[in-house]
Amino acid sequence: RPKLMKVPRDGGTPQPIADCPNPRSGGVWTKDGTILFVPQYEGPIVRVSASGTTAAETLSMHAPAGWVRHLVLLPDGERFLFVLRGNAPGGDDDGVFVGSTQSTETRQVFKGRSNGLAMARGSLFFTQNGTLVSAPFDAGSARTGDVTQIAPNVAAFSASEGGTLAYFATPRGANLGQRIAGFNSDGKEI
């Protein structure tokens, strides 16, 4: 049975932490030694001690029904962002939400379906209708500013804390055999 595992930073034997039968998203490791992750498709967010000494427990949240992906921990170490694809007809519950390990309350930050989520250097990155976008993001209030389009037809992306953004874009319907290219902050290919 698949497991959530941890490996010491300097290498060594992987250590099992919890069952993870059908993982759909990466997890986050909080400052207090808790790992939040989604162990199965359409399952809830689960928390477990990073030591693996406590049983995994479902994180209780008041959020629309649906499946959760793309957890991002906020700097306070208690709140986190997540993408929810809701069960409501027409995608009415889809969006980016903020939740907390200390409360059951959640709040929608952005409405709409997204294929990813990242935070770097005061900006939130996500997709809207397949277009990679960014918005200024205040982590303290979990509030955003106006959305700026970055690139169309983005299938996957990642952003580092230092501000480097990597994404995979392909024309709709095209063969996914593409080349990797680097761009500077002005959009010039390097």
Short mmCIF file of N, CA and C in Angstrom, two decimals, residues 58-154:
data_model
loop_
_atom_site.label_atom_id
_atom_site.label_comp_id
_atom_site.label_asym_id
_atom_site.label_seq_id
_atom_site.Cartn_x
_atom_site.Cartn_y
_atom_site.Cartn_z
N THR A 58 -8.23 13.60 9.74
CA THR A 58 -8.82 14.51 8.77
C THR A 58 -8.87 15.91 9.35
N LEU A 59 -8.46 16.89 8.57
CA LEU A 59 -8.52 18.28 8.98
C LEU A 59 -9.95 18.76 8.77
N SER A 60 -10.60 19.16 9.82
CA SER A 60 -11.99 19.61 9.74
C SER A 60 -12.04 21.02 9.16
N MET A 61 -12.80 21.18 8.06
CA MET A 61 -12.92 22.49 7.40
C MET A 61 -14.34 22.70 6.91
N HIS A 62 -14.79 23.93 7.01
CA HIS A 62 -16.06 24.32 6.39
C HIS A 62 -15.73 24.86 5.00
N ALA A 63 -15.82 23.99 4.01
CA ALA A 63 -15.55 24.35 2.62
C ALA A 63 -16.53 23.59 1.75
N PRO A 64 -16.75 24.06 0.53
CA PRO A 64 -17.64 23.33 -0.36
C PRO A 64 -17.12 21.91 -0.60
N ALA A 65 -18.01 20.99 -0.93
CA ALA A 65 -17.62 19.62 -1.24
C ALA A 65 -16.87 19.61 -2.57
N GLY A 66 -15.88 18.75 -2.65
CA GLY A 66 -15.10 18.63 -3.88
C GLY A 66 -13.74 18.05 -3.57
N TRP A 67 -12.83 18.16 -4.53
CA TRP A 67 -11.49 17.64 -4.28
C TRP A 67 -10.49 18.76 -4.19
N VAL A 68 -9.51 18.52 -3.34
CA VAL A 68 -8.51 19.52 -2.98
C VAL A 68 -7.16 19.13 -3.56
N ARG A 69 -6.42 20.15 -4.02
CA ARG A 69 -5.07 19.96 -4.53
C ARG A 69 -4.22 21.19 -4.24
N HIS A 70 -2.93 21.06 -4.45
CA HIS A 70 -1.99 22.18 -4.47
C HIS A 70 -1.98 22.99 -3.17
N LEU A 71 -1.57 22.39 -2.09
CA LEU A 71 -1.47 23.08 -0.81
C LEU A 71 -0.23 23.97 -0.79
N VAL A 72 -0.39 25.19 -0.27
CA VAL A 72 0.71 26.14 -0.11
C VAL A 72 0.63 26.70 1.30
N LEU A 73 1.69 26.54 2.07
CA LEU A 73 1.72 27.02 3.44
C LEU A 73 2.02 28.51 3.47
N LEU A 74 1.27 29.27 4.26
CA LEU A 74 1.53 30.70 4.42
C LEU A 74 2.61 30.90 5.49
N PRO A 75 3.29 32.05 5.49
CA PRO A 75 4.42 32.27 6.40
C PRO A 75 4.12 32.10 7.89
N ASP A 76 2.88 32.28 8.32
CA ASP A 76 2.59 32.12 9.75
C ASP A 76 2.63 30.66 10.19
N GLY A 77 2.71 29.72 9.25
CA GLY A 77 2.83 28.31 9.56
C GLY A 77 1.54 27.63 9.99
N GLU A 78 0.45 28.38 10.08
CA GLU A 78 -0.85 27.82 10.47
C GLU A 78 -1.86 27.85 9.33
N ARG A 79 -1.81 28.91 8.53
CA ARG A 79 -2.76 29.04 7.44
C ARG A 79 -2.14 28.51 6.16
N PHE A 80 -3.00 28.08 5.26
CA PHE A 80 -2.54 27.51 4.01
C PHE A 80 -3.55 27.85 2.92
N LEU A 81 -3.07 27.84 1.69
CA LEU A 81 -3.92 28.01 0.52
C LEU A 81 -4.11 26.64 -0.13
N PHE A 82 -5.23 26.48 -0.82
CA PHE A 82 -5.46 25.24 -1.56
C PHE A 82 -6.41 25.52 -2.72
N VAL A 83 -6.29 24.68 -3.74
CA VAL A 83 -7.20 24.75 -4.88
C VAL A 83 -8.30 23.74 -4.62
N LEU A 84 -9.54 24.17 -4.81
CA LEU A 84 -10.69 23.28 -4.65
C LEU A 84 -11.43 23.20 -5.97
N ARG A 85 -11.68 22.00 -6.43
CA ARG A 85 -12.57 21.79 -7.57
C ARG A 85 -13.85 21.23 -6.97
N GLY A 86 -14.85 22.10 -6.87
CA GLY A 86 -16.08 21.75 -6.18
C GLY A 86 -17.02 20.88 -6.98
N ASN A 87 -18.03 20.38 -6.29
CA ASN A 87 -19.03 19.51 -6.90
C ASN A 87 -20.23 20.27 -7.45
N ALA A 88 -20.29 21.56 -7.24
CA ALA A 88 -21.44 22.35 -7.70
C ALA A 88 -21.48 22.40 -9.23
N PRO A 89 -22.69 22.35 -9.81
CA PRO A 89 -22.81 22.46 -11.27
C PRO A 89 -22.22 23.77 -11.77
N GLY A 90 -21.58 23.72 -12.94
CA GLY A 90 -21.04 24.93 -13.55
C GLY A 90 -19.79 25.46 -12.88
N GLY A 91 -19.22 24.71 -11.95
CA GLY A 91 -17.98 25.15 -11.30
C GLY A 91 -18.15 26.28 -10.30
N ASP A 92 -19.38 26.46 -9.78
CA ASP A 92 -19.63 27.58 -8.87
C ASP A 92 -18.79 27.55 -7.60
N ASP A 93 -18.31 26.36 -7.19
CA ASP A 93 -17.50 26.27 -5.97
C ASP A 93 -16.01 26.17 -6.24
N ASP A 94 -15.59 26.20 -7.50
CA ASP A 94 -14.17 26.08 -7.83
C ASP A 94 -13.43 27.34 -7.40
N GLY A 95 -12.19 27.17 -6.95
CA GLY A 95 -11.39 28.34 -6.63
C GLY A 95 -10.19 28.05 -5.77
N VAL A 96 -9.51 29.14 -5.42
CA VAL A 96 -8.40 29.11 -4.47
C VAL A 96 -8.96 29.56 -3.13
N PHE A 97 -8.70 28.78 -2.08
CA PHE A 97 -9.23 29.05 -0.75
C PHE A 97 -8.08 29.18 0.25
N VAL A 98 -8.36 29.84 1.37
CA VAL A 98 -7.44 29.87 2.49
C VAL A 98 -8.10 29.13 3.65
N GLY A 99 -7.31 28.29 4.33
CA GLY A 99 -7.78 27.55 5.49
C GLY A 99 -6.75 27.66 6.59
N SER A 100 -7.01 27.03 7.72
CA SER A 100 -6.11 27.12 8.87
C SER A 100 -6.10 25.80 9.64
N THR A 101 -4.96 25.47 10.22
CA THR A 101 -4.87 24.31 11.09
C THR A 101 -5.51 24.59 12.44
N GLN A 102 -5.81 25.86 12.73
CA GLN A 102 -6.35 26.25 14.03
C GLN A 102 -7.83 26.58 13.99
N SER A 103 -8.46 26.49 12.83
CA SER A 103 -9.87 26.86 12.68
C SER A 103 -10.50 26.02 11.58
N THR A 104 -11.81 25.85 11.64
CA THR A 104 -12.52 25.13 10.59
C THR A 104 -12.95 26.05 9.45
N GLU A 105 -12.80 27.35 9.64
CA GLU A 105 -13.26 28.32 8.65
C GLU A 105 -12.34 28.37 7.43
N THR A 106 -12.93 28.54 6.26
CA THR A 106 -12.19 28.76 5.02
C THR A 106 -12.80 29.98 4.33
N ARG A 107 -12.02 30.55 3.43
CA ARG A 107 -12.51 31.69 2.65
C ARG A 107 -11.96 31.58 1.24
N GLN A 108 -12.83 31.84 0.26
CA GLN A 108 -12.39 31.81 -1.14
C GLN A 108 -11.59 33.07 -1.45
N VAL A 109 -10.39 32.88 -1.99
CA VAL A 109 -9.51 33.99 -2.36
C VAL A 109 -9.73 34.37 -3.82
N PHE A 110 -9.88 33.36 -4.68
CA PHE A 110 -10.19 33.55 -6.10
C PHE A 110 -11.21 32.51 -6.52
N LYS A 111 -12.09 32.90 -7.40
CA LYS A 111 -13.10 31.99 -7.94
C LYS A 111 -12.62 31.49 -9.30
N GLY A 112 -12.87 30.22 -9.58
CA GLY A 112 -12.53 29.65 -10.88
C GLY A 112 -11.62 28.45 -10.74
N ARG A 113 -11.58 27.66 -11.78
CA ARG A 113 -10.80 26.42 -11.80
C ARG A 113 -9.33 26.73 -12.06
N SER A 114 -8.44 26.10 -11.29
CA SER A 114 -7.00 26.28 -11.46
C SER A 114 -6.32 24.93 -11.50
N ASN A 115 -5.25 24.84 -12.30
CA ASN A 115 -4.46 23.61 -12.39
C ASN A 115 -3.19 23.68 -11.57
N GLY A 116 -3.08 24.63 -10.69
CA GLY A 116 -1.89 24.74 -9.86
C GLY A 116 -1.96 25.96 -8.97
N LEU A 117 -0.98 26.08 -8.09
CA LEU A 117 -0.95 27.18 -7.14
C LEU A 117 0.47 27.31 -6.61
N ALA A 118 0.99 28.52 -6.58
CA ALA A 118 2.32 28.78 -6.02
C ALA A 118 2.33 30.21 -5.48
N MET A 119 3.24 30.46 -4.55
CA MET A 119 3.39 31.78 -3.97
C MET A 119 4.88 32.11 -3.96
N ALA A 120 5.24 33.32 -4.39
CA ALA A 120 6.63 33.75 -4.39
C ALA A 120 6.70 35.26 -4.40
N ARG A 121 7.56 35.80 -3.56
CA ARG A 121 7.90 37.23 -3.55
C ARG A 121 6.67 38.14 -3.61
N GLY A 122 5.69 37.87 -2.77
CA GLY A 122 4.52 38.73 -2.68
C GLY A 122 3.49 38.55 -3.77
N SER A 123 3.61 37.48 -4.53
CA SER A 123 2.64 37.21 -5.59
C SER A 123 2.11 35.80 -5.47
N LEU A 124 0.87 35.65 -5.90
CA LEU A 124 0.23 34.35 -5.98
C LEU A 124 0.13 33.98 -7.45
N PHE A 125 0.49 32.75 -7.80
CA PHE A 125 0.44 32.27 -9.17
C PHE A 125 -0.57 31.12 -9.24
N PHE A 126 -1.43 31.15 -10.26
CA PHE A 126 -2.43 30.10 -10.46
C PHE A 126 -2.87 30.18 -11.91
N THR A 127 -3.75 29.30 -12.33
CA THR A 127 -4.24 29.37 -13.70
C THR A 127 -5.72 29.73 -13.71
N GLN A 128 -6.12 30.41 -14.75
CA GLN A 128 -7.52 30.72 -15.01
C GLN A 128 -7.79 30.36 -16.46
N ASN A 129 -8.68 29.39 -16.67
CA ASN A 129 -9.00 28.92 -18.02
C ASN A 129 -7.74 28.56 -18.80
N GLY A 130 -6.77 27.92 -18.15
CA GLY A 130 -5.56 27.47 -18.81
C GLY A 130 -4.47 28.52 -18.95
N THR A 131 -4.73 29.75 -18.54
CA THR A 131 -3.74 30.81 -18.62
C THR A 131 -3.08 31.00 -17.26
N LEU A 132 -1.74 31.00 -17.25
CA LEU A 132 -1.01 31.26 -16.02
C LEU A 132 -1.14 32.74 -15.70
N VAL A 133 -1.54 33.04 -14.46
CA VAL A 133 -1.73 34.42 -14.03
C VAL A 133 -1.02 34.62 -12.69
N SER A 134 -0.81 35.90 -12.34
CA SER A 134 -0.29 36.24 -11.02
C SER A 134 -1.13 37.38 -10.47
N ALA A 135 -1.09 37.51 -9.15
CA ALA A 135 -1.77 38.61 -8.48
C ALA A 135 -0.96 38.96 -7.24
N PRO A 136 -0.83 40.25 -6.93
CA PRO A 136 -0.18 40.61 -5.68
C PRO A 136 -0.91 39.93 -4.53
N PHE A 137 -0.15 39.47 -3.53
CA PHE A 137 -0.76 38.71 -2.45
C PHE A 137 -0.19 39.15 -1.12
N ASP A 138 -1.09 39.56 -0.21
CA ASP A 138 -0.71 39.91 1.15
C ASP A 138 -0.96 38.68 2.01
N ALA A 139 0.10 38.00 2.43
CA ALA A 139 -0.04 36.76 3.19
C ALA A 139 -0.67 37.00 4.56
N GLY A 140 -0.47 38.17 5.15
CA GLY A 140 -1.06 38.45 6.45
C GLY A 140 -2.58 38.47 6.43
N SER A 141 -3.15 39.13 5.43
CA SER A 141 -4.60 39.23 5.32
C SER A 141 -5.18 38.20 4.36
N ALA A 142 -4.32 37.52 3.62
CA ALA A 142 -4.73 36.58 2.57
C ALA A 142 -5.65 37.29 1.57
N ARG A 143 -5.27 38.49 1.20
CA ARG A 143 -6.01 39.28 0.20
C ARG A 143 -5.13 39.49 -1.02
N THR A 144 -5.78 39.62 -2.18
CA THR A 144 -5.06 39.75 -3.44
C THR A 144 -5.41 41.04 -4.14
N GLY A 145 -4.59 41.35 -5.14
CA GLY A 145 -4.85 42.49 -6.00
C GLY A 145 -5.29 42.01 -7.37
N ASP A 146 -5.14 42.89 -8.35
CA ASP A 146 -5.57 42.59 -9.71
C ASP A 146 -4.71 41.50 -10.35
N VAL A 147 -5.34 40.70 -11.20
CA VAL A 147 -4.70 39.59 -11.88
C VAL A 147 -3.97 40.09 -13.12
N THR A 148 -2.75 39.56 -13.34
CA THR A 148 -1.96 39.84 -14.54
C THR A 148 -1.72 38.53 -15.28
N GLN A 149 -1.99 38.50 -16.57
CA GLN A 149 -1.76 37.30 -17.36
C GLN A 149 -0.27 37.15 -17.66
N ILE A 150 0.21 35.90 -17.55
CA ILE A 150 1.63 35.62 -17.82
C ILE A 150 1.80 34.82 -19.09
N ALA A 151 1.09 33.69 -19.23
CA ALA A 151 1.26 32.83 -20.41
C ALA A 151 0.00 31.99 -20.63
N PRO A 152 -0.39 31.80 -21.89
CA PRO A 152 -1.55 30.97 -22.19
C PRO A 152 -1.20 29.48 -22.24
N ASN A 153 -2.22 28.64 -22.17
CA ASN A 153 -2.10 27.19 -22.37
C ASN A 153 -1.05 26.54 -21.47
N VAL A 154 -1.07 26.89 -20.19
CA VAL A 154 -0.10 26.35 -19.25
C VAL A 154 -0.64 25.08 -18.62
#
